[in-house]
Short mmCIF file of C-alpha atoms in Angstrom, two decimals:
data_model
loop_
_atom_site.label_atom_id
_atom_site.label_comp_id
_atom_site.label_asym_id
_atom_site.label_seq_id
_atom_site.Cartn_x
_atom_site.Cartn_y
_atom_site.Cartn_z
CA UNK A 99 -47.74 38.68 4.28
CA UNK A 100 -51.36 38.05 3.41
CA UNK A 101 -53.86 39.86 3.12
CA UNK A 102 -56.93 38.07 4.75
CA UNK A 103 -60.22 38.16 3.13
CA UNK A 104 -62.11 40.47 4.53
CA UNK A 105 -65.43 39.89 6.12
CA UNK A 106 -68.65 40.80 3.55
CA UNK A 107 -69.75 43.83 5.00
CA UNK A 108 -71.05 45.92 2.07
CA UNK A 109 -73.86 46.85 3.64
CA UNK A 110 -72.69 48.69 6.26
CA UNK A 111 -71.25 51.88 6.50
CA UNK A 112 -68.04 51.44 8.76
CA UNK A 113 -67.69 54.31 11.17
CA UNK A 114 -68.62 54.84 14.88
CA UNK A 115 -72.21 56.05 13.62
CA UNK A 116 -72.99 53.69 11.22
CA UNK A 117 -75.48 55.47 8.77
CA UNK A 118 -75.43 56.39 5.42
CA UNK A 119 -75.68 60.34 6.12
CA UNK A 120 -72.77 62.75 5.04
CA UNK A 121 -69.72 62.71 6.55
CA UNK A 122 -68.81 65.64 8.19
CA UNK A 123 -66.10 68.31 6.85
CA UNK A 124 -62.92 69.46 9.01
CA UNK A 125 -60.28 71.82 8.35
CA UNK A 126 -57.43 71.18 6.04
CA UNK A 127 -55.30 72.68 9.01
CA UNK A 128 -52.04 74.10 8.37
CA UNK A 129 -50.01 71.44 7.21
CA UNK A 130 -51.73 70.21 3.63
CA UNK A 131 -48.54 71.77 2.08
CA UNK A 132 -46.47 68.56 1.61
CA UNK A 133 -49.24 66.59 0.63
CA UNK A 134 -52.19 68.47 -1.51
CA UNK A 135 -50.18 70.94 -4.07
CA UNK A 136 -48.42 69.01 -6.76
CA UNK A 137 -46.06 70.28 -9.83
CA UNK A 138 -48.00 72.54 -12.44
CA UNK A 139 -51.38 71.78 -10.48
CA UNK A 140 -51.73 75.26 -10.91
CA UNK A 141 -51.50 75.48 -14.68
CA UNK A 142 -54.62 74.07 -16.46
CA UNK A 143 -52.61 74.70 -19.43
CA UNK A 144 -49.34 75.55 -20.51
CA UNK A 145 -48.21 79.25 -20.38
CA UNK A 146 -47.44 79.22 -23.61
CA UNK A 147 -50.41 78.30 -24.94
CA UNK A 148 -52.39 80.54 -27.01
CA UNK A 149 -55.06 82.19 -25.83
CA UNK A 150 -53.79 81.53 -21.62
CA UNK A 151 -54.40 83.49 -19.46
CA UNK A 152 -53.86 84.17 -15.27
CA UNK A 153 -56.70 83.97 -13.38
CA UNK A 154 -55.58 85.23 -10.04
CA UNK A 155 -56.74 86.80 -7.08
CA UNK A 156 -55.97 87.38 -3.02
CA UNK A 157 -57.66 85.47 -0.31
CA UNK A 158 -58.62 88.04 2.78
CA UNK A 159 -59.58 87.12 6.10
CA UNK A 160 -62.35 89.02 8.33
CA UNK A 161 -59.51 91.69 9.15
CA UNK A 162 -58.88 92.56 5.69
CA UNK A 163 -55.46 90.51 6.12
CA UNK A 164 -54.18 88.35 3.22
CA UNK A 165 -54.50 84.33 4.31
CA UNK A 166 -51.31 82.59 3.51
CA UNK A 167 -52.39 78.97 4.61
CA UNK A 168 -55.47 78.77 1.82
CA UNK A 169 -56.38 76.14 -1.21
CA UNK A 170 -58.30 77.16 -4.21
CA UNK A 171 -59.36 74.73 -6.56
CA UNK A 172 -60.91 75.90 -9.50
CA UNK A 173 -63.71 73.74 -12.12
CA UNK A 174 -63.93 75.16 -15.39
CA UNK A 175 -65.61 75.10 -19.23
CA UNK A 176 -63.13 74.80 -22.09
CA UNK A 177 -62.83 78.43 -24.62
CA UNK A 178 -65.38 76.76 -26.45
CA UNK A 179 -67.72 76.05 -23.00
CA UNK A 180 -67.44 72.55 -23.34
CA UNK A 181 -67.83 70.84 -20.34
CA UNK A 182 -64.90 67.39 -20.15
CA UNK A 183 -61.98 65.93 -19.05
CA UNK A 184 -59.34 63.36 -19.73
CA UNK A 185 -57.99 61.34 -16.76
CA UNK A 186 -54.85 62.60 -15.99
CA UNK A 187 -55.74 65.74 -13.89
CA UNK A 188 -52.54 65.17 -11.31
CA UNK A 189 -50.45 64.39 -15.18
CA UNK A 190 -49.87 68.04 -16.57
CA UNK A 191 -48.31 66.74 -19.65
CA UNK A 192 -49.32 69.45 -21.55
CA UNK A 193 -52.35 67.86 -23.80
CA UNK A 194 -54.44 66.87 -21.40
CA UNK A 195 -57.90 69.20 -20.79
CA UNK A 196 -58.81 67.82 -17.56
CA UNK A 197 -60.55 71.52 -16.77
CA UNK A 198 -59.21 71.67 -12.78
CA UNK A 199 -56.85 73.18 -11.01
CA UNK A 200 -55.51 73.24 -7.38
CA UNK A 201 -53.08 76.22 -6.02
CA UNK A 202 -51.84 77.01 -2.61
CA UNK A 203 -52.09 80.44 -1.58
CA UNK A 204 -48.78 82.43 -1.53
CA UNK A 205 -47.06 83.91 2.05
CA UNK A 206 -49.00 87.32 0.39
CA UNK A 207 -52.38 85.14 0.39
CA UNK A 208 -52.01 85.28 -3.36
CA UNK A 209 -52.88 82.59 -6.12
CA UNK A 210 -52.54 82.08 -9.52
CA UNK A 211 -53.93 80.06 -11.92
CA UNK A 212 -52.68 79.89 -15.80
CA UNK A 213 -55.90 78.84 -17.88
CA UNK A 214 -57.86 79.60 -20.66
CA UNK A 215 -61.04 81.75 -19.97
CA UNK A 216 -64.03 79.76 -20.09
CA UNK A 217 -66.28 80.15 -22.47
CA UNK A 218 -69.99 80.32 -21.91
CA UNK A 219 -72.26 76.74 -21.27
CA UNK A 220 -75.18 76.70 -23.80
CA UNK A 221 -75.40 80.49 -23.97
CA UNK A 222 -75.12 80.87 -19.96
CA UNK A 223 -73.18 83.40 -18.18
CA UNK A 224 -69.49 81.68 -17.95
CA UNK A 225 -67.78 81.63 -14.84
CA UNK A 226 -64.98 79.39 -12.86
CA UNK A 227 -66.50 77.17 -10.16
CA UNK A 228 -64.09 77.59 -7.12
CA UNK A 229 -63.63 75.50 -3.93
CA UNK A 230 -61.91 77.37 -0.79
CA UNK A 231 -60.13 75.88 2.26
CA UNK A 232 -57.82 77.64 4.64
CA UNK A 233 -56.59 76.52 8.21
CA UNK A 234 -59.06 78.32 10.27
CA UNK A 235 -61.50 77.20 8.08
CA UNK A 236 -63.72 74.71 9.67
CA UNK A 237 -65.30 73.39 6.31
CA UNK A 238 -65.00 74.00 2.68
CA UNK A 239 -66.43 76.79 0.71
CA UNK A 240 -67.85 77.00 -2.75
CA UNK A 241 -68.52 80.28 -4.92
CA UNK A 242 -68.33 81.21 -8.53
CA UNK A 243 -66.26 83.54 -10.47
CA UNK A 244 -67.97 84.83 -13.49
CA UNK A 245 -66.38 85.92 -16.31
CA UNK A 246 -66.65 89.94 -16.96
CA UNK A 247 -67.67 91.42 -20.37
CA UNK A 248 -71.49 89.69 -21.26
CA UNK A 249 -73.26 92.07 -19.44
CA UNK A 250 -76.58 90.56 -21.40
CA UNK A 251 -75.54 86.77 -19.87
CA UNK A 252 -74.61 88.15 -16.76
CA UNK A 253 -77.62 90.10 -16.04
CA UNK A 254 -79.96 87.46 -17.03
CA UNK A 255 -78.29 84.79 -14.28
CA UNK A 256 -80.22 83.16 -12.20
CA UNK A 257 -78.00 83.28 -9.19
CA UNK A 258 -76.55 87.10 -10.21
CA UNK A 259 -79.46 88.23 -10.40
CA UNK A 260 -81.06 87.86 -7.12
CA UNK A 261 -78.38 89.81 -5.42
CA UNK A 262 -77.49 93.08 -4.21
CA UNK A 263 -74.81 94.72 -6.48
CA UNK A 264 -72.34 94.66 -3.79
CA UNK A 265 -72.63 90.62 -3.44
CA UNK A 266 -73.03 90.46 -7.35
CA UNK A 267 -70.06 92.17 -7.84
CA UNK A 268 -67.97 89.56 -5.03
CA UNK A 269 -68.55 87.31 -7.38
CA UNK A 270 -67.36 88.71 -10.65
CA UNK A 271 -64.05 88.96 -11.80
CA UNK A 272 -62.11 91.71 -12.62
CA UNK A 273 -60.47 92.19 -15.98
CA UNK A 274 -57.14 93.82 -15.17
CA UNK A 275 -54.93 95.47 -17.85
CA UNK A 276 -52.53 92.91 -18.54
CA UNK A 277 -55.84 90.96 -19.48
CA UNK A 278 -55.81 88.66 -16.27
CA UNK A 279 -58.82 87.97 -14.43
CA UNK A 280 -58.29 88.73 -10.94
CA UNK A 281 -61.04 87.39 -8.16
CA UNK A 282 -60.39 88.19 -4.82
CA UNK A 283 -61.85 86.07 -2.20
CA UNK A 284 -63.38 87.68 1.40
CA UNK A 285 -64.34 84.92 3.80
CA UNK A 286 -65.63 87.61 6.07
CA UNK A 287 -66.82 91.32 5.95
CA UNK A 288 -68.88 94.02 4.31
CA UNK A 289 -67.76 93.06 1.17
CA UNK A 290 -67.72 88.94 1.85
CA UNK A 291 -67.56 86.80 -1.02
CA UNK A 292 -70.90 85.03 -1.65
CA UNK A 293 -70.84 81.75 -0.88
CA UNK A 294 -72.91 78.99 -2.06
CA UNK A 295 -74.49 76.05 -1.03
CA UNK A 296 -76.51 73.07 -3.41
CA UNK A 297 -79.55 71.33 -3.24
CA UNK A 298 -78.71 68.13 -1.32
CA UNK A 299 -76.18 69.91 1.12
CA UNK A 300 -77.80 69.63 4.48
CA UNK A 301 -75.95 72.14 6.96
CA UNK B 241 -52.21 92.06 12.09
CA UNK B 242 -49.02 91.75 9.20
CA UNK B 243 -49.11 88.98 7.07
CA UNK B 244 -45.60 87.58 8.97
CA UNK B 245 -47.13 88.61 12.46
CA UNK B 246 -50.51 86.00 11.18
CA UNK B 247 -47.91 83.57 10.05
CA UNK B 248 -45.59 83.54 13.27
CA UNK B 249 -48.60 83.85 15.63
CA UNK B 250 -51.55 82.60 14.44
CA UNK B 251 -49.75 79.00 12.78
CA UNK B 252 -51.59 76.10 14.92
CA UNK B 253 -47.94 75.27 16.21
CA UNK B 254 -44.91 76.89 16.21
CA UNK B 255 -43.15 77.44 18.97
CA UNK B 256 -43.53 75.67 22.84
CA UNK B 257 -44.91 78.95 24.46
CA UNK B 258 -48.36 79.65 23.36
CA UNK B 259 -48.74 82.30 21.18
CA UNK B 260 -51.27 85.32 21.59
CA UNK B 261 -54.60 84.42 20.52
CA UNK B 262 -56.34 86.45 17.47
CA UNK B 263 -57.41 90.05 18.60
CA UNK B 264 -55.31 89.83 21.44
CA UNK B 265 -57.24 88.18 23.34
CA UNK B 266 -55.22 86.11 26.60
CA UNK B 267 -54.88 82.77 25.87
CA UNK B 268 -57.37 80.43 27.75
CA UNK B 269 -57.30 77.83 29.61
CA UNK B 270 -58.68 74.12 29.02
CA UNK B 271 -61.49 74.92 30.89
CA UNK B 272 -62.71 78.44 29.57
CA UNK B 273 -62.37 76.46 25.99
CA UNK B 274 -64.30 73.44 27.37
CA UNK B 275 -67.53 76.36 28.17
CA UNK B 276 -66.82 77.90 25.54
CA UNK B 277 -67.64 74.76 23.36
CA UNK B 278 -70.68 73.66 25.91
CA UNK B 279 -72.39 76.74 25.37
CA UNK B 280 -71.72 76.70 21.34
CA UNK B 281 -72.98 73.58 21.44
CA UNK B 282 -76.36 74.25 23.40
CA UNK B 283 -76.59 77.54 21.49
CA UNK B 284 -76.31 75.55 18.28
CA UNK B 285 -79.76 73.75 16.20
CA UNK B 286 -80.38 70.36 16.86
CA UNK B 287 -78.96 67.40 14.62
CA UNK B 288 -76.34 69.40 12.58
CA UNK B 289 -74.49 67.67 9.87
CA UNK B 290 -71.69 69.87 9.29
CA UNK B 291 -69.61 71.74 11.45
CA UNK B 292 -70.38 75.20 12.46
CA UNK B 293 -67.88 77.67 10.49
CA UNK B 294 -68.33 80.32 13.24
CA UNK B 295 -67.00 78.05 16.14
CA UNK B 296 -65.06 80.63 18.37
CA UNK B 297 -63.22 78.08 20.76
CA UNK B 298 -61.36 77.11 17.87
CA UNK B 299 -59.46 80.59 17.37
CA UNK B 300 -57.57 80.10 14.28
CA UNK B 301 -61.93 80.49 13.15
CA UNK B 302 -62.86 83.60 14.16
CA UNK B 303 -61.87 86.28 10.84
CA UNK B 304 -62.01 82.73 8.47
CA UNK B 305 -65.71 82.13 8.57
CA UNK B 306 -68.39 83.56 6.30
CA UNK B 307 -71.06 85.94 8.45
CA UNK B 308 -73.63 85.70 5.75
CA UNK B 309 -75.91 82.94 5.42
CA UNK B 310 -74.69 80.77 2.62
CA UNK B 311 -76.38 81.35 -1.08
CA UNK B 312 -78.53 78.98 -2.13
CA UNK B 313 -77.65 78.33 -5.70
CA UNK B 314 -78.89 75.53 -8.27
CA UNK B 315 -75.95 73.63 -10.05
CA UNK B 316 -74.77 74.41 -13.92
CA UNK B 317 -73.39 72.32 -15.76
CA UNK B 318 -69.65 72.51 -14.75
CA UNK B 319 -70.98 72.12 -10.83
CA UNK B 320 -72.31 68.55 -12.01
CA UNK B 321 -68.76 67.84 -13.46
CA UNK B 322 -65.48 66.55 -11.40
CA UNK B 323 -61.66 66.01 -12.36
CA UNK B 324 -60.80 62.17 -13.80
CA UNK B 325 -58.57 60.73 -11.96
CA UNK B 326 -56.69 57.77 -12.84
CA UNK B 327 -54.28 55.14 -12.67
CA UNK B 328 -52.25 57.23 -15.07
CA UNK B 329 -52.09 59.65 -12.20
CA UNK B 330 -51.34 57.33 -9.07
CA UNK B 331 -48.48 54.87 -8.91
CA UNK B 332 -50.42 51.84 -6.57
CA UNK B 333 -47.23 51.93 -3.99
CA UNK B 334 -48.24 55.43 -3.12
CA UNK B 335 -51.13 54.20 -0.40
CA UNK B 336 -48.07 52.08 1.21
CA UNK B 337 -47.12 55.01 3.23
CA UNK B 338 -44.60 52.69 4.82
CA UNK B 339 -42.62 52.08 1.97
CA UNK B 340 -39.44 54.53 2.15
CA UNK B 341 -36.02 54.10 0.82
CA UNK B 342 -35.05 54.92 4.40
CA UNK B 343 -36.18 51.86 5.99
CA UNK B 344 -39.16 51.23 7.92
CA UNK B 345 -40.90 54.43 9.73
CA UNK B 346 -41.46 54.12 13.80
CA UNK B 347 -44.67 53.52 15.18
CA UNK B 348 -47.66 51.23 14.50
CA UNK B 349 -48.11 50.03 11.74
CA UNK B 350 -51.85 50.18 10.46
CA UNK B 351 -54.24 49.35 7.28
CA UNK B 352 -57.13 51.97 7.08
CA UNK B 353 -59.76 50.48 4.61
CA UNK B 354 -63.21 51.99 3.05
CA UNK B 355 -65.07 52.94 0.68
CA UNK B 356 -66.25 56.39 -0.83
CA UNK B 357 -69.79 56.57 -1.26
CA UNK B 358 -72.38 59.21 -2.56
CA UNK B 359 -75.18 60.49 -0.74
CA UNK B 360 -77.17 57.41 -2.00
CA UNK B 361 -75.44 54.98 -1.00
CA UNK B 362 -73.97 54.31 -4.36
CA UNK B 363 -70.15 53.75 -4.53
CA UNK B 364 -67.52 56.90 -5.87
CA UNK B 365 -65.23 54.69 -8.68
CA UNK B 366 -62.05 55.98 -9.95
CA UNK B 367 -61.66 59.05 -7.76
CA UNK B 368 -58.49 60.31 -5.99
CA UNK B 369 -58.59 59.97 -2.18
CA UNK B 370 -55.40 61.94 -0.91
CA UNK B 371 -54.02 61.80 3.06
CA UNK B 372 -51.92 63.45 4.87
CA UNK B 373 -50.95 63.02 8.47
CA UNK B 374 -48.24 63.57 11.53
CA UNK B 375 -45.74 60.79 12.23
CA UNK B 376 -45.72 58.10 15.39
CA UNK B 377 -44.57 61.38 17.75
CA UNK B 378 -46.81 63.67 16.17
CA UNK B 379 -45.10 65.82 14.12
CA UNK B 380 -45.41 66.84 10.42
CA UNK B 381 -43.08 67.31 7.99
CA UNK B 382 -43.57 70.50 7.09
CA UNK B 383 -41.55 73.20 7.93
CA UNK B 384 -43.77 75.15 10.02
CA UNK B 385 -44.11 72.53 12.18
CA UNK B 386 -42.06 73.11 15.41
CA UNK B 387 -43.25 70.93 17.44
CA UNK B 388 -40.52 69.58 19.51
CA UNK B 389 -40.36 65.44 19.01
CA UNK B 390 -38.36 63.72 16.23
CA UNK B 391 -38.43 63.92 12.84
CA UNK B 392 -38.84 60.33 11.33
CA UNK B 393 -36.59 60.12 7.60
CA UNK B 394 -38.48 57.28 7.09
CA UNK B 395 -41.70 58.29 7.41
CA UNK B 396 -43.10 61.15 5.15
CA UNK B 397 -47.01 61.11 5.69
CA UNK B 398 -48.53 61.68 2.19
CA UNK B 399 -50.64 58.81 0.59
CA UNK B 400 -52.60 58.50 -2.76
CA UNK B 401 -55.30 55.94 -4.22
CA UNK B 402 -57.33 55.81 -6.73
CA UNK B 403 -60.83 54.27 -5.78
CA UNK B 404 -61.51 50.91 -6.94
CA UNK B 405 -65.47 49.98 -8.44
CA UNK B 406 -67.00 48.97 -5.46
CA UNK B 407 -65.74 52.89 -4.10
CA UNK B 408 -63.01 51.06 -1.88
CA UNK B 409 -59.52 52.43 -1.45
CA UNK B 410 -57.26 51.44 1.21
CA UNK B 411 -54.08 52.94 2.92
CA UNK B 412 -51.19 51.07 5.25
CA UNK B 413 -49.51 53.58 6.88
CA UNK B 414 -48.04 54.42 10.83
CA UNK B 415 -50.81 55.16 13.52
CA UNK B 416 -50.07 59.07 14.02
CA UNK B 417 -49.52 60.33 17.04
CA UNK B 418 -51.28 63.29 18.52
CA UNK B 419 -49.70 66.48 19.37
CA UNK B 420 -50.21 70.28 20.98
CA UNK B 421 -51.09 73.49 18.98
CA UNK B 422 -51.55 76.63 20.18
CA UNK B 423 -55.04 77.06 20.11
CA UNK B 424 -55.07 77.38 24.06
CA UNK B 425 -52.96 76.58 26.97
CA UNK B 426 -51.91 72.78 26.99
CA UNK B 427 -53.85 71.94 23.76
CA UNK B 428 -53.47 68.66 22.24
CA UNK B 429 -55.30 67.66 18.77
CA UNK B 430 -56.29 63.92 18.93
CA UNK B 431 -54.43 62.02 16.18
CA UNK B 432 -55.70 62.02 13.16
CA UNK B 433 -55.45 61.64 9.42
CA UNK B 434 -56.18 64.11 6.58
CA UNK B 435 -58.61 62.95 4.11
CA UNK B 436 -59.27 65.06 0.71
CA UNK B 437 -62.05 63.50 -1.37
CA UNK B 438 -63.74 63.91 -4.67
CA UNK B 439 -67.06 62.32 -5.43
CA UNK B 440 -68.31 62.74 -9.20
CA UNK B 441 -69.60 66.61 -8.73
CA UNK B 442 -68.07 69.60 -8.05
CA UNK B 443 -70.87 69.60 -5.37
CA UNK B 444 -69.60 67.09 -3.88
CA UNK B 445 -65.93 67.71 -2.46
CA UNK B 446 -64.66 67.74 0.79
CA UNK B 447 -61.61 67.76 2.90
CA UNK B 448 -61.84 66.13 6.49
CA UNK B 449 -60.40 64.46 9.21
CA UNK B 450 -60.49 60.35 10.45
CA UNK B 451 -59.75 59.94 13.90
CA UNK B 452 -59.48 56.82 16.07
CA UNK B 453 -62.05 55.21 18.26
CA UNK B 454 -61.57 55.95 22.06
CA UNK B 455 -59.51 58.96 21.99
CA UNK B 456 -59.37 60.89 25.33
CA UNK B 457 -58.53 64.09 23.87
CA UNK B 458 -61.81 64.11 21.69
CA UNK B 459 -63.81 66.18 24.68
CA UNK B 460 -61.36 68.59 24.40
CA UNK B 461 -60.99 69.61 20.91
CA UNK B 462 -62.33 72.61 19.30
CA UNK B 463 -61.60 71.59 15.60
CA UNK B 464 -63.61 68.12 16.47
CA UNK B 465 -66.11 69.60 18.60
CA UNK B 466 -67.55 72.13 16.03
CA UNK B 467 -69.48 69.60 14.96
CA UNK B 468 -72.22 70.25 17.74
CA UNK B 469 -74.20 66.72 16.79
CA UNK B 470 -72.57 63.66 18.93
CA UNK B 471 -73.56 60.89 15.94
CA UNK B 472 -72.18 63.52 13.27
CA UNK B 473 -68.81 62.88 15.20
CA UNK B 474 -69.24 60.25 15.21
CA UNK B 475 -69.20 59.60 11.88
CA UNK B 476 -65.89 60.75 11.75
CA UNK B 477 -64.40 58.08 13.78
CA UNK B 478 -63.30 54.66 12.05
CA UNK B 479 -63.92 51.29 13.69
CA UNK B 480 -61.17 48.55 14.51
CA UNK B 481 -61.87 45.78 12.56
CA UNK B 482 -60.06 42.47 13.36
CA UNK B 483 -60.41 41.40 10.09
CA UNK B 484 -58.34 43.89 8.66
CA UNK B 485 -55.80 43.17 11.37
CA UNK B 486 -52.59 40.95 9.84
CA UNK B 487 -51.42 38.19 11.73
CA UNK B 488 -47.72 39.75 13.20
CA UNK B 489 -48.06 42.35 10.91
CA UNK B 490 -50.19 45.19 11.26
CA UNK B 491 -53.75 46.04 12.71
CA UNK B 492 -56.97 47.50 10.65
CA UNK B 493 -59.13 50.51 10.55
CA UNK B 494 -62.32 50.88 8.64
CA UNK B 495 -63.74 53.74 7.62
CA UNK B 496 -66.18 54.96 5.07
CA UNK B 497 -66.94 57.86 3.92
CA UNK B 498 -70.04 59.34 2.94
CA UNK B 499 -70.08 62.45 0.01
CA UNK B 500 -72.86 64.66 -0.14
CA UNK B 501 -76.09 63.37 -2.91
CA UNK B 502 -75.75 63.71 -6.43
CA UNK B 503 -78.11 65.78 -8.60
CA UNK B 504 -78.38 63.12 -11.25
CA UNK B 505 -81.55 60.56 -11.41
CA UNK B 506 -80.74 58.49 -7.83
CA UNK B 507 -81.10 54.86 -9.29
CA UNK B 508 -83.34 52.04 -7.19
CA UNK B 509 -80.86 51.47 -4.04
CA UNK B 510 -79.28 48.07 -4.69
CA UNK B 511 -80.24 45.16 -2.41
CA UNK B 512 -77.90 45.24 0.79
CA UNK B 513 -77.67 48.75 0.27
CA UNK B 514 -78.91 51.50 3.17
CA UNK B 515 -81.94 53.55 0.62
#
């Protein structure tokens, strides 16, 4: 077997269109569950590192229902806000910072992360950048979950700020006793999650 | 609705009879769905990108979409960072999704070839492209999956690559077949393969779906048809390339993907390259 040399076609964009716009989303449908989670993908550190903690929450549908078929990937600072990360993201050996995280919600619709909280980006209000995808989902969704406690940082945020308090507060964690941070997730509803979109995302 | 009642009824497959739609509502026909998506479609804007979140004819939709407009919100640094991938992380046999202890998998045996680009044009190096997909008869292994054809032990339907520096990754694997869900009566999702893609942002990820070029069942499928925009389909349909074809061996699929822009400085579009 050979592999043939394939024509020169780096200038075009192979797909029935043919243009160099953004390819469409779909859902990840019900069945990413053998192929997307992967051994400790859900620990951005080891549990028994110092300082870890769970960062955890429960993904609702419109019904107020938990969603047992979800994804939540979470993009974070280091403790010391320090934004990096070694190759070796799908390698949880135990070392490596590579500050991401992927966890498959559970039959309850829960998830649970073991981290380190981050700490704040150049004096900014610190929070964990989160991806969502569920079947039923027809495209990705993207929200933050800010840290609780700097009520200065948090009230001077760009994005917190322009909202009412009952979207500012969707979007805030909750300190719970055990010191977890818990941050539910409402794709639909009063009390929806804010959800974002980024310069450059067309709809 | 329970949390096993949403698992039992609303899974996309589980059983031959259809299951009860969401909010109890009887389960349609071909035809009600095929309105249903006409007059989504006419109701929707013009030239659409994405597809719609709040796409009814897909049921599985209807509590899982946002009602709120999304936030617009400028990116900090961690939304300009993404994971590193690496070689350290993907063994090179893992695109070979034909390569099984078991022997060789049933079904056609295809090479799907692209590239990841950016928004600009510009390729994605060194990121993780994961698929997933159903075997030759259209089933999944996954345990939910009850869809009544066989089971293939050689043939599990998860691939891995790491992007090379021209954005290129490339997959040999069986052609999937397509199979029924439960979405409506006698519903059949075109075959297709998961795609789960990083680009060099947070911004910038995206799951999605490749499909084939020709497939009858496009018309009728809700998932596909939320995108409202024909060439936006389009674009998620790969092309048959001869070229990639093997000689007695196996026949080739190209398709590229394009990730949303970047938010750092676009550089001058290189020559060859679409600005």
């Amino acid at each position: 077997m050979t592999t043939p040399e394939p024509t020169d076609r780096s200038g075009e964009i192979a797909n029935a269109s043919g243009d160099l716009v953004p390819t469409p989303g779909q859902t990840v449908g019900p069945f990413f569950g053998f192929a997307l989670p992967y051994e400790r993908g859900h620990e951005l550190v080891p549990p028994t590192t110092p300082g870890a903690i769970r960062f955890h929450g429960t993904v609702y549908d419109g019904a107020g229902d938990p969603v047992p078929d979800a994804l939540v990937e979470i993009t974070q600072a280091d403790a010391d806000g320090r934004v990096h990360g070694a190759e070796g993201t799908l390698a949880r050996d135990g070392m490596t910072w590579s500050g991401w995280g992927r966890c498959a919600t559970t039959r309850a619709g829960t998830y649970s992360f073991t981290t380190v909280e981050p700490g704040a980006v150049d004096g900014r209000a610190a929070f964990f950048a989160v991806t969502v995808f569920a079947r039923g989902l027809l495209n990705r969704l993207f929200t933050r979950a800010y840290v609780p406690g700097d009520d200065a940082a948090l009230a001077a945020d760009p994005l917190l700020s322009g909202l009412d308090e009952v979207a500012r507060r969707s979007l805030v964690a909750v300190r719970e006793d055990d010191g977890s941070l818990r941050f539910d997730i409402r794709l639909q509803g009063e009390d929806e999650t804010v959800f974002l979109t980024y310069p450059r995302h067309e709809p | 609705m329970a949390v096993n009642d949403d698992v039992t009824r609303a899974d996309e497959r589980g059983s031959q009879a259809p299951a009860p739609a969401p909010l109890d509502v009887p389960v349609a026909t071909q035809h009600e769905i095929d309105d249903e998506m006409a007059a989504a479609q006419e109701a929707a804007p013009a030239g659409l990108r994405q597809p719609l979140v709040d796409f009814r004819p897909y049921r599985s939709s209807e509590l899982r979409h946002p009602t709120k407009d999304l936030r617009h919100a400028d990116p900090e640094e961690i939304e300009l960072f993404a994971p590193v991938f690496g070689h350290r992380d993907v063994d090179p046999i893992e695109a070979d999704l034909t390569l099984n202890p078991g022997g060789e998998p049933i079904g056609e045996r295809i090479r799907i070839r692209g590239r990841v680009l950016d928004g600009d044009g510009r390729p994605v190096a060194g990121q993780l492209v994961e698929i997933w997909q159903a075997n030759a008869a259209g089933r999944y292994v996954h345990k939910r999956d009850q869809h009544p054809a066989p089971l293939d032990p050689s043939f599990l339907g998860v691939g891995r690559a790491i992007t090379g520096p021209d954005g290129g990754y490339e997959f040999v694997t069986i052609k999937p077949g397509p199979y029924p869900w439960k979405n409506h009566q006698n519903a059949w999702r075109p075959a297709h393969v998961h795609f789960s893609l990083f680009g060099t942002e947070f911004t910038q990820r995206m799951v999605t779906q490749m499909y084939f070029p020709g497939d009858p069942l496009f018309a009728l499928d809700p998932i596909y048809q939320a995108i409202t925009d024909q060439r936006a389909r389009d674009r998620l349909v790969s092309v048959y390339d001869h070229d990639v074809s093997e000689h007695e061996w196996l026949l080739g699929y190209r398709w590229d993907i394009v990730l949303t822009g970047t938010h750092s400085t676009p550089m001058e579009p290189e020559e060859g390259e679409h600005a």
